[in-house]
PDB file of C-alpha atoms in Angstrom:
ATOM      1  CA  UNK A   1     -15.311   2.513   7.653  1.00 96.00           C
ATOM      2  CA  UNK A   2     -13.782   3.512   4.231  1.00 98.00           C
ATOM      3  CA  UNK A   3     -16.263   2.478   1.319  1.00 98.00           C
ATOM      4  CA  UNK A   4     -15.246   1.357  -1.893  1.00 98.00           C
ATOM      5  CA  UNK A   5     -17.283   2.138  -4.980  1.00 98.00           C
ATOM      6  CA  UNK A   6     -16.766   0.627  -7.803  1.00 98.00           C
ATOM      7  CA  UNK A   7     -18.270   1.048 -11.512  1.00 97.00           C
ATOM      8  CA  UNK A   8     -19.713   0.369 -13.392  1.00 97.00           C
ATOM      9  CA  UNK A   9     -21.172  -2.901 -12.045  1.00 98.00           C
ATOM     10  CA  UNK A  10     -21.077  -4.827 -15.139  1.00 97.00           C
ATOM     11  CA  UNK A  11     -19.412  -4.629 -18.200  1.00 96.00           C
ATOM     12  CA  UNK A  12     -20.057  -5.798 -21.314  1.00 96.00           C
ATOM     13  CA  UNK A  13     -17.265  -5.919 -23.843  1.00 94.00           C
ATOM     14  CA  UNK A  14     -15.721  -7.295 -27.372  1.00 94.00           C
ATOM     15  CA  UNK A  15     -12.447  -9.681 -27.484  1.00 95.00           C
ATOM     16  CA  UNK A  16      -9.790  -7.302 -28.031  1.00 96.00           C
ATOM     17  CA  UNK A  17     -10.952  -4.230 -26.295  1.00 96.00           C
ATOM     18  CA  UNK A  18      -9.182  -2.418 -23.666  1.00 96.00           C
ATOM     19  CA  UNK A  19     -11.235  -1.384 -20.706  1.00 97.00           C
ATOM     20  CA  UNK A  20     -11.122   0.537 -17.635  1.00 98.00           C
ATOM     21  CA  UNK A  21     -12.790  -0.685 -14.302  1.00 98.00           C
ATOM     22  CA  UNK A  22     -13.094   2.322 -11.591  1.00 98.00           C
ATOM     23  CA  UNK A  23     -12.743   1.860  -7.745  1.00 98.00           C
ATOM     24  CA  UNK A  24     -13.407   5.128  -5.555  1.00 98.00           C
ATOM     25  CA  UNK A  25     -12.448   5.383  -1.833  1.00 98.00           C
ATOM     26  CA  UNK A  26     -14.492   7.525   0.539  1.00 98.00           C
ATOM     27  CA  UNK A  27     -10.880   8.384   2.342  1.00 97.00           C
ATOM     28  CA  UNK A  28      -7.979   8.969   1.270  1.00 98.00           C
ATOM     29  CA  UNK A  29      -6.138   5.560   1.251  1.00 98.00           C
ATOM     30  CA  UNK A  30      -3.159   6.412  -0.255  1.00 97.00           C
ATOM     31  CA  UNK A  31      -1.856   3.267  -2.432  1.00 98.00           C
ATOM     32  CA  UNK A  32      -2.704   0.569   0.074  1.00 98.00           C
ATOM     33  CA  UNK A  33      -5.227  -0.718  -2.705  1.00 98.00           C
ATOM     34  CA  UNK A  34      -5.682  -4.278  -4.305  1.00 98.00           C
ATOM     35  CA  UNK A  35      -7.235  -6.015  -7.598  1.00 98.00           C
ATOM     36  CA  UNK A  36      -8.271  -9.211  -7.189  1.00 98.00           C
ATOM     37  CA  UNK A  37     -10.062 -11.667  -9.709  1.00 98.00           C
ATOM     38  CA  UNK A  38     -12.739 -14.014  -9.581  1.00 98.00           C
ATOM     39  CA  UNK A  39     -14.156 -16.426 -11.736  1.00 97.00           C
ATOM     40  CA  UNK A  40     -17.156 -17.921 -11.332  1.00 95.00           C
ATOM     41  CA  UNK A  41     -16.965 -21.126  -8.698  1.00 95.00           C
ATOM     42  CA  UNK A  42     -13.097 -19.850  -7.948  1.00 97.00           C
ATOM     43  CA  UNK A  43     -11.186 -18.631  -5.319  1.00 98.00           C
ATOM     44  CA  UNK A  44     -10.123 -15.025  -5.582  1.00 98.00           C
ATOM     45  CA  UNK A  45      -6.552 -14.475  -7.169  1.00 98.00           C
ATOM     46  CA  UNK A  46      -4.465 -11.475  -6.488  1.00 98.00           C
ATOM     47  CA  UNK A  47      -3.314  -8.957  -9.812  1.00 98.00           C
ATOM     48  CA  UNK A  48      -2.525  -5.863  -8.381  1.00 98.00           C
ATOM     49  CA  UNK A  49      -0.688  -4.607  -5.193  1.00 97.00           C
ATOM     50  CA  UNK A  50      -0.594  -1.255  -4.111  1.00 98.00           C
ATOM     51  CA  UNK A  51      -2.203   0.294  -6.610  1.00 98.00           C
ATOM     52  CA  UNK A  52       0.088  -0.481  -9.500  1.00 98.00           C
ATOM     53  CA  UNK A  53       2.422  -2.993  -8.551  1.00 97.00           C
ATOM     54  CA  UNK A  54       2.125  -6.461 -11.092  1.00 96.00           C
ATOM     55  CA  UNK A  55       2.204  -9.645  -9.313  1.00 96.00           C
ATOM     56  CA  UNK A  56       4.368 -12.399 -10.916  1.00 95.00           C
ATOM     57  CA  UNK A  57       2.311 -14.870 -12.980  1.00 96.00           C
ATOM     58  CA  UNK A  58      -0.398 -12.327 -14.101  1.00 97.00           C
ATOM     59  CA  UNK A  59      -0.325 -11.443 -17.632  1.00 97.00           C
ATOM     60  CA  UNK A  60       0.552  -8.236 -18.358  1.00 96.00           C
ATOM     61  CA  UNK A  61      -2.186  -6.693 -20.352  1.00 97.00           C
ATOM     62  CA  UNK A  62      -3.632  -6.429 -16.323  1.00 98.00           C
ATOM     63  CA  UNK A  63      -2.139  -2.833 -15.102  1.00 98.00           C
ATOM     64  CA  UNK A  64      -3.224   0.083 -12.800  1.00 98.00           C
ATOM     65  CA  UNK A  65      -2.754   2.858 -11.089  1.00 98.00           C
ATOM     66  CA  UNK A  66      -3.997   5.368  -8.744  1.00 98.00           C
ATOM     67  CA  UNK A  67      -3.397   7.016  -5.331  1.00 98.00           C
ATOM     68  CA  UNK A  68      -5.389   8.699  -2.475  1.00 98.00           C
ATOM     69  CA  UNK A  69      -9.456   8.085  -3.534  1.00 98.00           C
ATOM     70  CA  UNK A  70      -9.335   7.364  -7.505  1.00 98.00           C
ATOM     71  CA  UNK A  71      -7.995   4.178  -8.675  1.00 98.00           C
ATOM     72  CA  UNK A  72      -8.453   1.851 -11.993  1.00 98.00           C
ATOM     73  CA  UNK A  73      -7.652  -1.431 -13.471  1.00 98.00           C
ATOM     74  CA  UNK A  74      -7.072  -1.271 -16.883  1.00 98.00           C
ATOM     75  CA  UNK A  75      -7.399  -4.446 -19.407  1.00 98.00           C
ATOM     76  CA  UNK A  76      -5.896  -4.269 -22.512  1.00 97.00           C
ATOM     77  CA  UNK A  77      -6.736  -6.521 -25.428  1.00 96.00           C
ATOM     78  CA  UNK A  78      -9.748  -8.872 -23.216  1.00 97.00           C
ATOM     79  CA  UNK A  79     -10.018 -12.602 -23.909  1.00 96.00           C
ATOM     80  CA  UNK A  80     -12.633 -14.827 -23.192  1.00 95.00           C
ATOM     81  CA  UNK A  81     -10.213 -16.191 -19.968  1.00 95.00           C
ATOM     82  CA  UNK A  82     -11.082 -12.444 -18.516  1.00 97.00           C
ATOM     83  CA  UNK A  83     -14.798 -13.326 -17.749  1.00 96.00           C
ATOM     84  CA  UNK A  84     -14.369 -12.692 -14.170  1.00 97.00           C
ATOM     85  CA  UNK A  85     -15.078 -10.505 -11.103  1.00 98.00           C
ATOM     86  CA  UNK A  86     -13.189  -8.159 -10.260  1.00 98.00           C
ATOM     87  CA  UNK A  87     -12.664  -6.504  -6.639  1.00 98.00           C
ATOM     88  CA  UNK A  88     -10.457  -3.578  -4.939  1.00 98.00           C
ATOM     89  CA  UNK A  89      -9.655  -3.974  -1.087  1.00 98.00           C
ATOM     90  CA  UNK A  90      -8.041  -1.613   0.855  1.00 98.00           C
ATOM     91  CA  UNK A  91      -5.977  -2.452   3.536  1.00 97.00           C
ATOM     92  CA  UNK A  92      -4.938   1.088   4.291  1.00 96.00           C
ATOM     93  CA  UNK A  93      -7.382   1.078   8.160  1.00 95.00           C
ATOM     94  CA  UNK A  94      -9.614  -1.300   9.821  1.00 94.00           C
ATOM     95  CA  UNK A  95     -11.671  -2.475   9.096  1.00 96.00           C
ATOM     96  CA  UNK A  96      -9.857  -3.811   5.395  1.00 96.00           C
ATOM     97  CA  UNK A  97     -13.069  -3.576   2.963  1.00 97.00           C
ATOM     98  CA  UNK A  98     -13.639  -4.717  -0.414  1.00 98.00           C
ATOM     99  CA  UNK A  99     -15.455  -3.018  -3.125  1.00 98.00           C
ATOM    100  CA  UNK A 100     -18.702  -4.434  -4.524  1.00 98.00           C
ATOM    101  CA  UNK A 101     -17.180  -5.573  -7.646  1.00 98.00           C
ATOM    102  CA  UNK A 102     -17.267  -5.281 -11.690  1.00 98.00           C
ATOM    103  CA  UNK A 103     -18.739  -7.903 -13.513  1.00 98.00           C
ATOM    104  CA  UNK A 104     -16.778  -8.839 -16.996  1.00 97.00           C
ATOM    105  CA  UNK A 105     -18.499 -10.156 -19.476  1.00 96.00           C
ATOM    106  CA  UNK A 106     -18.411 -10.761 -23.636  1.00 92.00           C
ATOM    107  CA  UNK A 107     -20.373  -9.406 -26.220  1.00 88.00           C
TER     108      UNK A 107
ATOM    109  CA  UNK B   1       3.822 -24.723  -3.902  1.00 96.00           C
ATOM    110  CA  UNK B   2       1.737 -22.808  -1.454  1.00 98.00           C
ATOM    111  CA  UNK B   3      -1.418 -24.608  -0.479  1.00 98.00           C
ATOM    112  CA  UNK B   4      -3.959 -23.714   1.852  1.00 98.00           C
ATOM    113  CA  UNK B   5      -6.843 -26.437   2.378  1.00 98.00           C
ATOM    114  CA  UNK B   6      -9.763 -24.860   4.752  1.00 98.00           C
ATOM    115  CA  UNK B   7     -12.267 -27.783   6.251  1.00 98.00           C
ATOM    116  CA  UNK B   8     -14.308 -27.497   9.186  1.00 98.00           C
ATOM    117  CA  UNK B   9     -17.630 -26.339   7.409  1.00 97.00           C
ATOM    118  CA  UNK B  10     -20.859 -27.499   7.469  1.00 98.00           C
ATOM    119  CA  UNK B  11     -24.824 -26.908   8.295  1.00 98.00           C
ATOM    120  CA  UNK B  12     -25.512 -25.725  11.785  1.00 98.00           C
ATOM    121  CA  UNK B  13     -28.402 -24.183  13.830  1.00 98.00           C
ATOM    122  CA  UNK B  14     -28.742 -20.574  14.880  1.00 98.00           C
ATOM    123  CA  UNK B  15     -26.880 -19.666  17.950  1.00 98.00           C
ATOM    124  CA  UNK B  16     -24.207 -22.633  17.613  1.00 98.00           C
ATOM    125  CA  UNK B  17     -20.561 -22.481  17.306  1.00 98.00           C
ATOM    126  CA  UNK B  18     -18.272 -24.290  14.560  1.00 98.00           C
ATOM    127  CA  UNK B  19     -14.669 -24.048  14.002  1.00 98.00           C
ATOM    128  CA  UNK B  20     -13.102 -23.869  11.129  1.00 98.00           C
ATOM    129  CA  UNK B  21      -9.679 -25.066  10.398  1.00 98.00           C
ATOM    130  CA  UNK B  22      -6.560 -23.875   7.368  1.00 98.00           C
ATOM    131  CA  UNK B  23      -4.121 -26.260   6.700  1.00 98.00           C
ATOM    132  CA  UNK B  24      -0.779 -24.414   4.997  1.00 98.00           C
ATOM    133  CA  UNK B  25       1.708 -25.888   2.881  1.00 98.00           C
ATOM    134  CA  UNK B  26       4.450 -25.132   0.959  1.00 98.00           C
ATOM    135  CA  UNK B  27       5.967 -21.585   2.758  1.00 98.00           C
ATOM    136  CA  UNK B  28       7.090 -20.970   6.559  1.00 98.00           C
ATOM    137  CA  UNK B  29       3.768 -20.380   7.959  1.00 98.00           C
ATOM    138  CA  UNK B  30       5.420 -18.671  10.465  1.00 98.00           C
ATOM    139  CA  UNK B  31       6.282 -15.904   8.687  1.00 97.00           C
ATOM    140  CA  UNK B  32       2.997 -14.638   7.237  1.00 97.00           C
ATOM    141  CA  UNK B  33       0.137 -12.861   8.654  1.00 97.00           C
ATOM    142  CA  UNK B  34      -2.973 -14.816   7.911  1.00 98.00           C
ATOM    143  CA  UNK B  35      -6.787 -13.683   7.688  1.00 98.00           C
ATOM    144  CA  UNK B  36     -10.055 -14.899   6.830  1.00 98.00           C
ATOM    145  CA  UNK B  37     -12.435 -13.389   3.983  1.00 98.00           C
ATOM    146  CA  UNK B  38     -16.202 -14.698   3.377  1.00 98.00           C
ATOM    147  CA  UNK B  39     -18.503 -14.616   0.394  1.00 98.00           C
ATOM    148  CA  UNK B  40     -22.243 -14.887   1.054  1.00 98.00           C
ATOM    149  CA  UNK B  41     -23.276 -16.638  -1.719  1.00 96.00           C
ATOM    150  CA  UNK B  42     -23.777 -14.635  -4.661  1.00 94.00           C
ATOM    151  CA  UNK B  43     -22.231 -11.882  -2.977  1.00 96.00           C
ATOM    152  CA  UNK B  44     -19.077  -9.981  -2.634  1.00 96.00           C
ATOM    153  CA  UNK B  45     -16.104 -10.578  -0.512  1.00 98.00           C
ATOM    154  CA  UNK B  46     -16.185  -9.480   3.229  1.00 98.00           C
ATOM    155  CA  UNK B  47     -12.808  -9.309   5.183  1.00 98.00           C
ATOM    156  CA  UNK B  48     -13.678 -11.760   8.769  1.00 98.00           C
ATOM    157  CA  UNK B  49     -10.390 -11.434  10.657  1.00 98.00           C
ATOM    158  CA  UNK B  50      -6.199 -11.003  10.416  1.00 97.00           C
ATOM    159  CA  UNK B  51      -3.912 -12.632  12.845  1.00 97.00           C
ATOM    160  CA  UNK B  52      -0.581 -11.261  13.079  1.00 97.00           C
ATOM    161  CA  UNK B  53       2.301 -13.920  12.481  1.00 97.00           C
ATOM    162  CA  UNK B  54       3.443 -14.905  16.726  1.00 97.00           C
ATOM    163  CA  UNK B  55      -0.887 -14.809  16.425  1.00 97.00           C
ATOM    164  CA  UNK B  56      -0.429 -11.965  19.697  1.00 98.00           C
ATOM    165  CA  UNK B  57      -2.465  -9.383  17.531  1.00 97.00           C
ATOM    166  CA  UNK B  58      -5.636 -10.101  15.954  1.00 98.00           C
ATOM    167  CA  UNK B  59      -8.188  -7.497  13.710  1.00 97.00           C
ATOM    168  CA  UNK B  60     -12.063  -8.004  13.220  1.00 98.00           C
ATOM    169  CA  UNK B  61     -15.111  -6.301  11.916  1.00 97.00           C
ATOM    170  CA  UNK B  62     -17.684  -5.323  14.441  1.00 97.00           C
ATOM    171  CA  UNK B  63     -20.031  -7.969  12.389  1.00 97.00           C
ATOM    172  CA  UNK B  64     -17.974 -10.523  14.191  1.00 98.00           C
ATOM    173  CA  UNK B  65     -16.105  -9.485  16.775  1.00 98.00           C
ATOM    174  CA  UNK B  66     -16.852 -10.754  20.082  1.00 98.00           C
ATOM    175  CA  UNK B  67     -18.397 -14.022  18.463  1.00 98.00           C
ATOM    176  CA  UNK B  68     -15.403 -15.029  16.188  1.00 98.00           C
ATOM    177  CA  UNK B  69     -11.710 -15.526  17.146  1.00 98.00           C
ATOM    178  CA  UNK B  70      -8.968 -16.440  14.635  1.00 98.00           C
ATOM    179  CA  UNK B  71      -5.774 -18.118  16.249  1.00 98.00           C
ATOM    180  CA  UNK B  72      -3.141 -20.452  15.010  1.00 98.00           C
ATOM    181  CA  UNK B  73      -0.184 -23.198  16.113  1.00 98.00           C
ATOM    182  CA  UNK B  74       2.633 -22.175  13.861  1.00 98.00           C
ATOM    183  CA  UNK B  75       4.252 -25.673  15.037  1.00 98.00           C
ATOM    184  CA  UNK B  76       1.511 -27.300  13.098  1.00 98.00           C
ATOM    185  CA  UNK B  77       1.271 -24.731  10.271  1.00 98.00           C
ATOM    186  CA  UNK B  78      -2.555 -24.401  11.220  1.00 98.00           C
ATOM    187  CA  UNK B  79      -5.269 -21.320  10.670  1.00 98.00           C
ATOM    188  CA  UNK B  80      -8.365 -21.357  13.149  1.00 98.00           C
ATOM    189  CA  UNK B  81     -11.339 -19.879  12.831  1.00 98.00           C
ATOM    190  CA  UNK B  82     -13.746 -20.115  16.252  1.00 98.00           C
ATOM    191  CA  UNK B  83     -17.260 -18.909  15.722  1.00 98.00           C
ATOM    192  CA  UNK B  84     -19.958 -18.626  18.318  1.00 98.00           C
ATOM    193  CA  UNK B  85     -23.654 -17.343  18.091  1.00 98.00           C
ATOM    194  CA  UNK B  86     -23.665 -18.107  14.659  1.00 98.00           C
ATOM    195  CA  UNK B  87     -26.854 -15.902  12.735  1.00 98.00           C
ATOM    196  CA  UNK B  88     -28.367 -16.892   9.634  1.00 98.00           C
ATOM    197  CA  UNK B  89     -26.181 -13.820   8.040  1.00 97.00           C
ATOM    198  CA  UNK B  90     -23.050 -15.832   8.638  1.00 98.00           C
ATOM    199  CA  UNK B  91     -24.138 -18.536   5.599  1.00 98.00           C
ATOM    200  CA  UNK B  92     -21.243 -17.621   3.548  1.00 98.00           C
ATOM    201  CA  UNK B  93     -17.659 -19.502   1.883  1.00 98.00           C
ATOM    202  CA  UNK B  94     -14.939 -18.966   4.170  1.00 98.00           C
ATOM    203  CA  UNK B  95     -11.798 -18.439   2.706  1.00 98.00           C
ATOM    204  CA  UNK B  96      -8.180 -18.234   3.868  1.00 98.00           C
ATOM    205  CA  UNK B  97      -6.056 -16.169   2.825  1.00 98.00           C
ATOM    206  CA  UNK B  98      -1.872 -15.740   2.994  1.00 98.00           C
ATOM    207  CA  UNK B  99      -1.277 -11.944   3.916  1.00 90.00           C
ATOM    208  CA  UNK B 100       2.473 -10.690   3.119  1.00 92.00           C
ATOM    209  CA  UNK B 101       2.425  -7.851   5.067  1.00 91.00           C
ATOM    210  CA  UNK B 102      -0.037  -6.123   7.508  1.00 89.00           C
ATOM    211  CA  UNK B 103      -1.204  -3.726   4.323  1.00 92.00           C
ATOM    212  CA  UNK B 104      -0.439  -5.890   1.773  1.00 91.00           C
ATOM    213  CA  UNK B 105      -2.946  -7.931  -0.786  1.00 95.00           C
ATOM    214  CA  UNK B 106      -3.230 -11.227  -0.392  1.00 97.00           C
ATOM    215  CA  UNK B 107      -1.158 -13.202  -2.321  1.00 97.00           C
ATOM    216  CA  UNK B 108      -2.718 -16.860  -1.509  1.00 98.00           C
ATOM    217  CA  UNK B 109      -6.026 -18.516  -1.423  1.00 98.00           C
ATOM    218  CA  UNK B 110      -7.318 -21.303  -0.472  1.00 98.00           C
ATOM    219  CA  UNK B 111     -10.445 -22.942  -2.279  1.00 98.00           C
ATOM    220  CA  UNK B 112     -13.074 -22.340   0.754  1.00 98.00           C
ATOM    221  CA  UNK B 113     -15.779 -24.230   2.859  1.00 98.00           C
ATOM    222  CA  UNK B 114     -19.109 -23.716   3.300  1.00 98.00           C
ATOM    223  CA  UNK B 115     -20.657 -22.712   6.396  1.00 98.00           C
ATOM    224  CA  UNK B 116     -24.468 -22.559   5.884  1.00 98.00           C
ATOM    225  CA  UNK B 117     -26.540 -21.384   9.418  1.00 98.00           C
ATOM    226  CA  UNK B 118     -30.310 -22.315   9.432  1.00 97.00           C
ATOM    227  CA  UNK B 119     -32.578 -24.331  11.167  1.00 96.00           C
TER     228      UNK B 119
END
Protein backbone atom coordinates (compact mmCIF):
# COMPACT_ATOMS: atom_id res chain seq x y z
CA UNK A 1 0.00 0.00 0.00
CA UNK A 2 1.37 3.55 -0.73
CA UNK A 3 1.56 5.62 2.64
CA UNK A 4 0.98 9.12 2.90
CA UNK A 5 2.84 11.23 5.42
CA UNK A 6 1.91 14.25 6.14
CA UNK A 7 3.45 17.18 8.44
CA UNK A 8 3.52 18.57 10.48
CA UNK A 9 0.43 17.30 12.34
CA UNK A 10 -0.74 20.50 13.63
CA UNK A 11 -0.24 23.87 12.89
CA UNK A 12 -0.53 26.75 14.67
CA UNK A 13 -0.69 30.03 12.83
CA UNK A 14 -1.56 34.03 12.76
CA UNK A 15 -4.51 35.53 10.42
CA UNK A 16 -2.69 36.57 7.48
CA UNK A 17 0.10 34.13 7.23
CA UNK A 18 0.86 31.98 4.38
CA UNK A 19 1.64 28.40 5.17
CA UNK A 20 2.77 25.29 3.69
CA UNK A 21 1.23 21.81 4.64
CA UNK A 22 3.56 18.75 3.35
CA UNK A 23 2.21 15.33 2.08
CA UNK A 24 4.98 12.60 1.20
CA UNK A 25 4.20 9.39 -0.79
CA UNK A 26 6.15 6.20 -0.14
CA UNK A 27 5.80 5.56 -4.21
CA UNK A 28 5.97 7.42 -6.74
CA UNK A 29 2.33 8.52 -7.51
CA UNK A 30 2.83 10.77 -10.06
CA UNK A 31 0.04 13.68 -9.81
CA UNK A 32 -2.90 11.45 -8.99
CA UNK A 33 -2.97 13.41 -5.54
CA UNK A 34 -5.91 15.27 -3.71
CA UNK A 35 -6.50 18.10 -0.89
CA UNK A 36 -9.41 17.83 0.82
CA UNK A 37 -10.81 19.96 3.84
CA UNK A 38 -12.50 19.31 6.91
CA UNK A 39 -14.02 21.21 9.47
CA UNK A 40 -14.88 20.08 12.53
CA UNK A 41 -18.55 18.13 12.49
CA UNK A 42 -18.33 18.50 8.37
CA UNK A 43 -18.16 16.48 5.55
CA UNK A 44 -14.90 16.56 3.66
CA UNK A 45 -14.80 19.12 0.66
CA UNK A 46 -12.54 18.73 -2.27
CA UNK A 47 -9.66 21.86 -3.09
CA UNK A 48 -7.20 20.33 -5.06
CA UNK A 49 -7.10 17.76 -7.97
CA UNK A 50 -4.17 16.30 -9.27
CA UNK A 51 -1.80 17.90 -7.52
CA UNK A 52 -2.39 21.46 -8.62
CA UNK A 53 -5.49 21.68 -10.35
CA UNK A 54 -8.17 24.46 -8.43
CA UNK A 55 -11.61 23.27 -8.13
CA UNK A 56 -14.35 25.87 -8.93
CA UNK A 57 -15.80 27.48 -5.79
CA UNK A 58 -12.55 27.29 -3.67
CA UNK A 59 -10.95 30.49 -3.00
CA UNK A 60 -7.93 31.00 -4.48
CA UNK A 61 -5.44 31.76 -1.82
CA UNK A 62 -5.76 27.48 -1.68
CA UNK A 63 -2.92 26.31 -4.37
CA UNK A 64 -0.42 23.39 -4.80
CA UNK A 65 1.74 21.55 -6.47
CA UNK A 66 3.88 18.59 -6.65
CA UNK A 67 4.57 15.36 -8.60
CA UNK A 68 5.98 11.80 -8.02
CA UNK A 69 6.50 11.56 -3.81
CA UNK A 70 6.66 15.42 -2.62
CA UNK A 71 3.60 17.40 -2.67
CA UNK A 72 2.21 20.69 -0.69
CA UNK A 73 -0.76 22.80 -0.13
CA UNK A 74 0.01 26.16 0.24
CA UNK A 75 -2.38 28.86 2.11
CA UNK A 76 -1.86 32.23 1.54
CA UNK A 77 -3.18 35.01 3.73
CA UNK A 78 -5.26 32.30 6.53
CA UNK A 79 -8.59 33.39 7.99
CA UNK A 80 -10.31 32.19 10.81
CA UNK A 81 -12.83 30.15 8.05
CA UNK A 82 -9.40 27.98 7.43
CA UNK A 83 -9.61 26.19 10.88
CA UNK A 84 -9.88 22.89 9.32
CA UNK A 85 -8.32 19.48 8.53
CA UNK A 86 -6.68 18.96 5.92
CA UNK A 87 -6.01 15.51 3.98
CA UNK A 88 -4.08 14.22 0.68
CA UNK A 89 -5.47 10.93 -1.02
CA UNK A 90 -4.00 9.30 -3.69
CA UNK A 91 -5.83 7.58 -6.11
CA UNK A 92 -2.85 6.71 -8.24
CA UNK A 93 -3.18 2.30 -7.06
CA UNK A 94 -5.33 0.36 -4.81
CA UNK A 95 -5.85 0.54 -2.40
CA UNK A 96 -6.70 4.78 -2.68
CA UNK A 97 -5.25 5.98 0.89
CA UNK A 98 -5.47 9.12 2.66
CA UNK A 99 -2.87 10.82 4.63
CA UNK A 100 -3.21 11.28 8.39
CA UNK A 101 -3.94 14.86 8.17
CA UNK A 102 -2.75 18.57 9.29
CA UNK A 103 -4.53 20.17 11.86
CA UNK A 104 -5.08 24.20 11.28
CA UNK A 105 -5.42 26.15 13.91
CA UNK A 106 -5.10 30.16 15.15
CA UNK A 107 -2.82 31.75 17.30
CA UNK B 1 -27.50 20.89 -7.01
CA UNK B 2 -25.76 17.65 -6.29
CA UNK B 3 -27.01 15.97 -3.17
CA UNK B 4 -26.13 12.84 -1.71
CA UNK B 5 -28.21 11.80 1.54
CA UNK B 6 -26.61 8.41 3.14
CA UNK B 7 -29.18 6.62 5.83
CA UNK B 8 -29.11 3.17 6.82
CA UNK B 9 -26.90 3.59 10.06
CA UNK B 10 -27.33 2.66 13.33
CA UNK B 11 -26.09 0.52 16.59
CA UNK B 12 -25.59 -3.14 15.94
CA UNK B 13 -23.95 -6.21 17.61
CA UNK B 14 -20.67 -7.81 16.65
CA UNK B 15 -20.88 -10.21 13.84
CA UNK B 16 -24.20 -8.61 12.28
CA UNK B 17 -24.78 -7.16 8.96
CA UNK B 18 -26.39 -3.60 8.11
CA UNK B 19 -26.81 -1.94 4.87
CA UNK B 20 -26.34 1.23 4.18
CA UNK B 21 -28.06 3.19 1.55
CA UNK B 22 -26.93 6.86 -0.80
CA UNK B 23 -29.58 8.62 -2.22
CA UNK B 24 -28.17 11.03 -5.33
CA UNK B 25 -29.64 14.02 -6.63
CA UNK B 26 -29.09 16.60 -8.83
CA UNK B 27 -26.43 14.90 -11.69
CA UNK B 28 -26.92 11.62 -13.95
CA UNK B 29 -25.95 9.15 -11.44
CA UNK B 30 -25.23 7.10 -14.12
CA UNK B 31 -22.40 8.65 -15.17
CA UNK B 32 -20.17 8.76 -12.09
CA UNK B 33 -18.17 6.26 -10.33
CA UNK B 34 -19.20 6.22 -6.72
CA UNK B 35 -17.25 5.04 -3.46
CA UNK B 36 -17.52 4.95 0.12
CA UNK B 37 -14.95 6.63 2.70
CA UNK B 38 -15.25 6.17 6.69
CA UNK B 39 -14.02 8.20 9.62
CA UNK B 40 -13.62 6.41 12.95
CA UNK B 41 -14.46 8.92 15.15
CA UNK B 42 -11.80 11.22 15.88
CA UNK B 43 -9.88 9.76 13.24
CA UNK B 44 -8.82 10.19 9.72
CA UNK B 45 -10.50 9.25 6.56
CA UNK B 46 -10.25 5.57 5.30
CA UNK B 47 -11.25 4.81 1.60
CA UNK B 48 -14.18 1.52 2.07
CA UNK B 49 -14.99 0.77 -1.57
CA UNK B 50 -15.43 2.29 -5.48
CA UNK B 51 -18.00 0.99 -7.82
CA UNK B 52 -17.46 1.66 -11.33
CA UNK B 53 -20.48 3.53 -13.10
CA UNK B 54 -22.60 0.07 -15.06
CA UNK B 55 -21.51 -1.07 -11.01
CA UNK B 56 -19.62 -4.38 -13.11
CA UNK B 57 -16.25 -3.38 -11.34
CA UNK B 58 -15.91 -2.83 -7.78
CA UNK B 59 -12.39 -1.93 -5.52
CA UNK B 60 -11.93 -2.66 -1.67
CA UNK B 61 -9.37 -2.67 1.03
CA UNK B 62 -8.44 -6.00 2.44
CA UNK B 63 -10.00 -4.46 5.89
CA UNK B 64 -13.27 -5.12 4.19
CA UNK B 65 -13.25 -7.08 1.47
CA UNK B 66 -15.02 -10.23 1.58
CA UNK B 67 -17.45 -8.75 4.35
CA UNK B 68 -18.55 -5.51 2.49
CA UNK B 69 -20.02 -5.14 -1.04
CA UNK B 70 -20.93 -1.77 -2.62
CA UNK B 71 -23.57 -2.01 -5.56
CA UNK B 72 -26.09 0.33 -7.01
CA UNK B 73 -29.58 0.65 -9.29
CA UNK B 74 -28.71 3.52 -11.54
CA UNK B 75 -32.65 3.44 -12.40
CA UNK B 76 -33.18 4.60 -8.90
CA UNK B 77 -30.07 6.80 -8.59
CA UNK B 78 -29.14 4.63 -5.42
CA UNK B 79 -25.50 3.83 -3.60
CA UNK B 80 -25.42 0.51 -1.43
CA UNK B 81 -23.30 -0.36 1.00
CA UNK B 82 -23.76 -4.31 2.33
CA UNK B 83 -21.74 -5.12 5.39
CA UNK B 84 -21.46 -8.46 7.08
CA UNK B 85 -19.39 -9.63 10.20
CA UNK B 86 -19.37 -6.32 11.37
CA UNK B 87 -16.16 -5.86 14.24
CA UNK B 88 -16.10 -3.31 16.76
CA UNK B 89 -13.29 -1.55 14.35
CA UNK B 90 -16.01 -0.81 11.85
CA UNK B 91 -17.68 2.07 14.43
CA UNK B 92 -16.98 4.79 12.08
CA UNK B 93 -19.18 7.78 9.75
CA UNK B 94 -19.76 6.44 6.47
CA UNK B 95 -19.61 8.75 3.84
CA UNK B 96 -20.45 8.81 0.12
CA UNK B 97 -18.71 10.18 -2.11
CA UNK B 98 -19.24 11.31 -6.12
CA UNK B 99 -15.95 10.10 -7.96
CA UNK B 100 -15.39 11.88 -11.54
CA UNK B 101 -13.11 9.64 -12.81
CA UNK B 102 -11.47 6.31 -11.68
CA UNK B 103 -8.24 8.57 -10.38
CA UNK B 104 -9.90 11.51 -9.79
CA UNK B 105 -10.74 13.39 -6.21
CA UNK B 106 -13.91 13.39 -5.16
CA UNK B 107 -15.81 16.15 -6.00
CA UNK B 108 -19.13 15.41 -3.79
CA UNK B 109 -20.02 14.49 -0.32
CA UNK B 110 -22.60 13.58 1.37
CA UNK B 111 -23.09 14.50 5.20
CA UNK B 112 -22.62 10.72 6.61
CA UNK B 113 -24.30 8.15 9.04
CA UNK B 114 -23.19 6.58 11.84
CA UNK B 115 -22.58 3.04 12.14
CA UNK B 116 -21.50 2.27 15.75
CA UNK B 117 -20.71 -1.88 16.36
CA UNK B 118 -20.79 -2.98 20.08
CA UNK B 119 -22.61 -5.05 22.24
Amino acid sequence: DIVLTQSPTTLSVTPGETVSLSCRASHSIGTNLHWYQQKTNESPRLLIKYASQSISGIPSRFSASGSGTDFTLNINNVEFDDVSSYFCQQTQSWPNTFGAGTKLELK
Amino acid sequence: EVQLVESGGGLVQPGRSLKLSCAASGFTFSNYYMAWVRQAPKKGLEWVATISTSGSRTYYPDSVKGRFTISRDNAKSSLYLQMNSLKSEDTATYYCARHPTLYGGYDYWGQGVMVTVSS
